[in-house]
mmCIF file of C-alpha atoms and ligand atoms in Angstrom:
data_model
loop_
_atom_site.group_PDB
_atom_site.id
_atom_site.type_symbol
_atom_site.label_atom_id
_atom_site.label_comp_id
_atom_site.label_asym_id
_atom_site.label_seq_id
_atom_site.Cartn_x
_atom_site.Cartn_y
_atom_site.Cartn_z
ATOM 1 C CA MET I 1264 120.555 146.686 48.565
ATOM 2 C CA ALA I 1265 120.156 150.148 46.423
ATOM 3 C CA ALA I 1266 118.005 150.079 43.516
ATOM 4 C CA THR I 1267 119.853 149.826 40.292
ATOM 5 C CA SER I 1268 119.860 153.437 38.662
ATOM 6 C CA PRO I 1269 118.138 153.515 35.404
ATOM 7 C CA THR I 1270 119.715 153.005 32.436
ATOM 8 C CA PRO I 1271 120.221 156.239 30.045
ATOM 9 C CA ALA I 1272 117.896 155.443 26.594
ATOM 10 C CA GLY I 1273 120.646 153.038 25.385
ATOM 11 C CA LYS I 1274 121.186 149.705 23.689
ATOM 12 C CA ALA I 1275 121.106 148.052 27.255
ATOM 13 C CA GLY I 1276 117.246 148.532 26.808
ATOM 14 C CA GLY I 1277 116.821 149.199 30.678
ATOM 15 C CA PHE I 1278 117.935 145.908 31.290
ATOM 16 C CA LEU I 1279 121.965 145.996 32.105
ATOM 17 C CA SER I 1280 123.291 149.054 34.266
ATOM 18 C CA ASP I 1281 125.191 151.346 32.054
ATOM 19 C CA ILE I 1282 128.762 150.676 31.740
ATOM 20 C CA GLN I 1283 129.397 154.336 34.185
ATOM 21 C CA THR I 1284 127.086 153.234 36.676
ATOM 22 C CA LEU I 1285 128.984 150.127 36.837
ATOM 23 C CA ARG I 1286 132.597 151.547 36.838
ATOM 24 C CA LYS I 1287 131.511 153.642 39.641
ATOM 25 C CA ARG I 1288 130.020 151.276 41.737
ATOM 26 C CA ALA I 1289 133.217 149.104 41.549
ATOM 27 C CA ARG I 1290 135.397 151.926 42.674
ATOM 28 C CA GLU I 1291 132.945 152.788 45.441
ATOM 29 C CA HIS I 1292 132.664 149.205 47.035
ATOM 30 C CA ILE I 1293 136.368 147.698 46.310
ATOM 31 C CA ASN I 1294 136.689 146.955 49.837
ATOM 32 C CA GLU I 1295 133.732 144.437 49.214
ATOM 33 C CA GLY I 1296 136.134 142.138 46.779
ATOM 34 C CA ALA I 1297 133.978 139.866 44.846
ATOM 35 C CA VAL I 1298 130.730 141.312 46.125
ATOM 36 C CA THR I 1299 129.131 144.113 44.289
ATOM 37 C CA PRO I 1300 125.997 145.993 44.892
ATOM 38 C CA GLY I 1301 124.404 144.368 42.253
ATOM 39 C CA TYR I 1302 124.764 141.203 44.236
ATOM 40 C CA HIS I 1303 121.025 140.375 45.654
ATOM 41 C CA ALA I 1304 121.312 137.551 47.443
ATOM 42 C CA ASP I 1305 121.324 137.626 51.595
ATOM 43 C CA ARG I 1306 125.274 137.171 52.022
ATOM 44 C CA ASP I 1307 124.701 135.345 55.709
ATOM 45 C CA THR I 1308 122.157 133.134 54.494
ATOM 46 C CA VAL I 1309 124.257 132.175 51.599
ATOM 47 C CA VAL I 1310 127.599 131.903 53.773
ATOM 48 C CA LYS I 1311 125.232 129.539 56.116
ATOM 49 C CA LEU I 1312 124.114 127.429 53.425
ATOM 50 C CA LEU I 1313 127.774 127.093 51.961
ATOM 51 C CA ASN I 1314 128.976 126.233 55.186
ATOM 52 C CA GLU I 1315 126.255 123.423 55.537
ATOM 53 C CA ALA I 1316 127.686 122.055 52.135
ATOM 54 C CA LEU I 1317 130.998 121.930 53.394
ATOM 55 C CA ALA I 1318 130.546 120.171 56.614
ATOM 56 C CA THR I 1319 128.562 117.771 54.340
ATOM 57 C CA GLU I 1320 131.321 117.403 51.981
ATOM 58 C CA ILE I 1321 134.124 116.879 54.825
ATOM 59 C CA ILE I 1322 132.044 114.103 56.268
ATOM 60 C CA CYS I 1323 131.768 112.690 52.821
ATOM 61 C CA VAL I 1324 135.528 112.774 52.378
ATOM 62 C CA LEU I 1325 135.739 110.928 55.490
ATOM 63 C CA ARG I 1326 133.449 108.326 55.092
ATOM 64 C CA TYR I 1327 135.189 107.543 51.668
ATOM 65 C CA LYS I 1328 138.286 107.279 53.301
ATOM 66 C CA ARG I 1329 137.139 104.805 55.933
ATOM 67 C CA HIS I 1330 135.315 102.673 53.092
ATOM 68 C CA TYR I 1331 138.377 102.809 50.959
ATOM 69 C CA PHE I 1332 140.577 101.602 53.575
ATOM 70 C CA MET I 1333 138.088 98.869 54.651
ATOM 71 C CA ALA I 1334 137.227 97.467 51.435
ATOM 72 C CA LYS I 1335 141.078 97.368 50.445
ATOM 73 C CA GLY I 1336 141.251 94.971 53.497
ATOM 74 C CA ILE I 1337 138.351 92.696 51.799
ATOM 75 C CA HIS I 1338 140.400 92.520 48.778
ATOM 76 C CA ALA I 1339 137.379 94.672 47.082
ATOM 77 C CA GLU I 1340 140.241 96.570 44.775
ATOM 78 C CA SER I 1341 137.608 97.945 41.997
ATOM 79 C CA VAL I 1342 135.451 99.034 44.698
ATOM 80 C CA ALA I 1343 137.939 100.499 46.909
ATOM 81 C CA ALA I 1344 139.358 102.427 43.834
ATOM 82 C CA GLU I 1345 135.653 104.198 43.335
ATOM 83 C CA PHE I 1346 135.798 105.105 47.085
ATOM 84 C CA GLN I 1347 139.179 106.878 46.636
ATOM 85 C CA GLU I 1348 138.260 108.497 43.535
ATOM 86 C CA HIS I 1349 135.086 109.824 45.597
ATOM 87 C CA ALA I 1350 136.706 110.872 48.212
ATOM 88 C CA ALA I 1351 139.359 113.096 45.913
ATOM 89 C CA ASP I 1352 136.034 114.691 44.127
ATOM 90 C CA GLU I 1353 134.424 115.662 47.793
ATOM 91 C CA GLN I 1354 137.536 117.051 48.788
ATOM 92 C CA GLN I 1355 137.475 119.103 45.638
ATOM 93 C CA HIS I 1356 134.039 120.020 46.156
ATOM 94 C CA ALA I 1357 135.049 121.086 50.024
ATOM 95 C CA ASP I 1358 137.711 123.507 48.504
ATOM 96 C CA GLN I 1359 135.634 124.828 45.778
ATOM 97 C CA ILE I 1360 132.977 125.937 48.340
ATOM 98 C CA ALA I 1361 135.236 127.202 51.039
ATOM 99 C CA GLU I 1362 136.827 129.390 48.310
ATOM 100 C CA ARG I 1363 133.393 130.539 47.305
ATOM 101 C CA ILE I 1364 132.898 131.555 50.887
ATOM 102 C CA THR I 1365 135.724 133.790 51.252
ATOM 103 C CA GLN I 1366 134.877 135.104 47.811
ATOM 104 C CA LEU I 1367 131.720 136.424 49.689
ATOM 105 C CA GLY I 1368 133.769 137.715 52.652
ATOM 106 C CA GLY I 1369 132.393 134.975 55.053
ATOM 107 C CA GLU I 1370 134.695 132.524 56.720
ATOM 108 C CA PRO I 1371 134.734 128.718 55.886
ATOM 109 C CA ASP I 1372 133.841 126.863 59.078
ATOM 110 C CA PHE I 1373 136.231 123.779 59.162
ATOM 111 C CA SER I 1374 135.971 122.824 63.011
ATOM 112 C CA PRO I 1375 135.616 119.554 63.962
ATOM 113 C CA GLU I 1376 133.040 120.668 66.749
ATOM 114 C CA GLY I 1377 129.578 120.419 65.571
ATOM 115 C CA LEU I 1378 130.883 118.886 61.816
ATOM 116 C CA ALA I 1379 128.464 116.261 61.977
ATOM 117 C CA THR I 1380 125.519 118.051 63.101
ATOM 118 C CA ARG I 1381 126.206 120.760 60.474
ATOM 119 C CA SER I 1382 126.591 117.857 57.801
ATOM 120 C CA HIS I 1383 123.453 116.546 55.663
ATOM 121 C CA ALA I 1384 124.755 113.712 54.963
ATOM 122 C CA GLU I 1385 125.580 111.210 58.000
ATOM 123 C CA TYR I 1386 128.989 109.271 58.644
ATOM 124 C CA VAL I 1387 128.095 105.689 58.676
ATOM 125 C CA GLU I 1388 130.771 102.890 58.699
ATOM 126 C CA GLY I 1389 128.914 100.037 57.369
ATOM 127 C CA ASP I 1390 129.552 96.329 58.449
ATOM 128 C CA SER I 1391 130.038 94.878 54.870
ATOM 129 C CA LEU I 1392 130.651 95.884 51.581
ATOM 130 C CA ALA I 1393 127.171 96.457 50.041
ATOM 131 C CA ASP I 1394 126.566 98.251 53.408
ATOM 132 C CA MET I 1395 129.200 100.782 52.906
ATOM 133 C CA ILE I 1396 127.833 101.061 49.205
ATOM 134 C CA LYS I 1397 123.853 101.558 50.306
ATOM 135 C CA GLU I 1398 125.533 104.139 52.882
ATOM 136 C CA ASP I 1399 127.270 106.155 50.147
ATOM 137 C CA LEU I 1400 124.516 106.290 47.880
ATOM 138 C CA VAL I 1401 122.128 107.466 50.703
ATOM 139 C CA ALA I 1402 124.420 109.998 51.366
ATOM 140 C CA GLU I 1403 124.781 111.128 47.790
ATOM 141 C CA ARG I 1404 120.727 111.246 47.343
ATOM 142 C CA ILE I 1405 121.061 113.313 50.204
ATOM 143 C CA ALA I 1406 123.831 115.911 48.822
ATOM 144 C CA ILE I 1407 121.657 115.516 45.654
ATOM 145 C CA ASP I 1408 118.589 117.245 47.368
ATOM 146 C CA SER I 1409 120.180 119.521 48.929
ATOM 147 C CA TYR I 1410 121.913 120.776 46.153
ATOM 148 C CA ARG I 1411 119.354 121.135 44.150
ATOM 149 C CA GLU I 1412 117.096 123.252 46.580
ATOM 150 C CA MET I 1413 120.148 125.532 46.951
ATOM 151 C CA ALA I 1414 120.478 126.112 43.281
ATOM 152 C CA GLU I 1415 116.832 126.649 43.186
ATOM 153 C CA TYR I 1416 117.216 129.108 46.144
ATOM 154 C CA PHE I 1417 120.277 131.002 44.710
ATOM 155 C CA GLY I 1418 118.194 131.602 41.218
ATOM 156 C CA SER I 1419 119.093 134.577 39.772
ATOM 157 C CA LYS I 1420 120.252 136.259 43.024
ATOM 158 C CA ASP I 1421 123.729 134.632 43.008
ATOM 159 C CA ILE I 1422 124.654 133.234 39.632
ATOM 160 C CA THR I 1423 127.969 132.485 40.445
ATOM 161 C CA THR I 1424 127.023 130.387 43.644
ATOM 162 C CA ARG I 1425 124.147 128.739 41.640
ATOM 163 C CA ARG I 1426 126.750 127.847 38.909
ATOM 164 C CA LEU I 1427 128.909 126.029 41.203
ATOM 165 C CA VAL I 1428 126.466 123.890 43.261
ATOM 166 C CA GLU I 1429 125.024 123.324 39.748
ATOM 167 C CA GLU I 1430 128.530 121.673 38.748
ATOM 168 C CA ILE I 1431 128.933 120.235 41.975
ATOM 169 C CA LEU I 1432 125.453 118.606 41.655
ATOM 170 C CA ALA I 1433 126.160 116.980 38.413
ATOM 171 C CA LYS I 1434 128.963 115.328 40.094
ATOM 172 C CA GLU I 1435 127.062 113.721 42.747
ATOM 173 C CA GLU I 1436 124.604 112.315 40.259
ATOM 174 C CA GLU I 1437 127.519 110.643 38.694
ATOM 175 C CA HIS I 1438 128.321 109.407 42.304
ATOM 176 C CA ALA I 1439 124.833 107.870 42.887
ATOM 177 C CA ASP I 1440 124.746 106.583 39.581
ATOM 178 C CA ASP I 1441 128.576 104.759 40.181
ATOM 179 C CA LEU I 1442 127.104 103.134 43.394
ATOM 180 C CA ALA I 1443 124.142 101.993 42.053
ATOM 181 C CA SER I 1444 125.924 100.075 39.465
ATOM 182 C CA LEU I 1445 128.200 98.855 42.001
ATOM 183 C CA LEU I 1446 125.596 97.490 44.195
ATOM 184 C CA ASP I 1447 123.935 96.134 40.941
ATOM 185 C CA ASN I 1448 127.218 94.286 40.074
ATOM 186 C CA LEU I 1449 127.435 93.047 43.971
ATOM 187 C CA GLY I 1450 124.003 91.509 43.408
ATOM 188 C CA ARG I 1451 124.878 89.185 40.636
HETATM 189 FE FE1 LIG J 2870 130.858 116.226 46.781
HETATM 190 FE FE1 LIG J 2871 129.469 112.590 46.021
#
């Protein structure tokens, strides 16, 4: 990646690129879309990490859907409603991640081939309601750890992707909390 040209003695104090340089670079690299020369992350690695996160989200959608329909069958309406809500959240995460991949010039991998292998979390059906909730909690905790690591990796190299994964991370923490409460209620 080309080094930032020095800022003329100005208000930016050598930290921000001057506006002319920014505009010139934006015109030169117009084909790069949202990726500018100031982008400091390794794009291939970022796309690969995001594709793994995408696979994880898809697996989570599938698992929550399965749990939703099975829980409905065992008359646990409130738990089922929670599964359904989580499935919708995971679908939204998948969409946001796919969107970011295309912004970076990559291709979102929606192939069913190898989906479970690319995913960090597992697809476990679970025999009872408690089993389902436990499996979902395990998957959420895996997602929490991997999003935290991703956020740390992106750091200041790719702020937009970092903010996206931080936003998703906060949601996964909410999910884990919901599941822990459900499990608690079930034990009573
Ligand atoms: Fe998610
Ligand atoms: Fe989640």
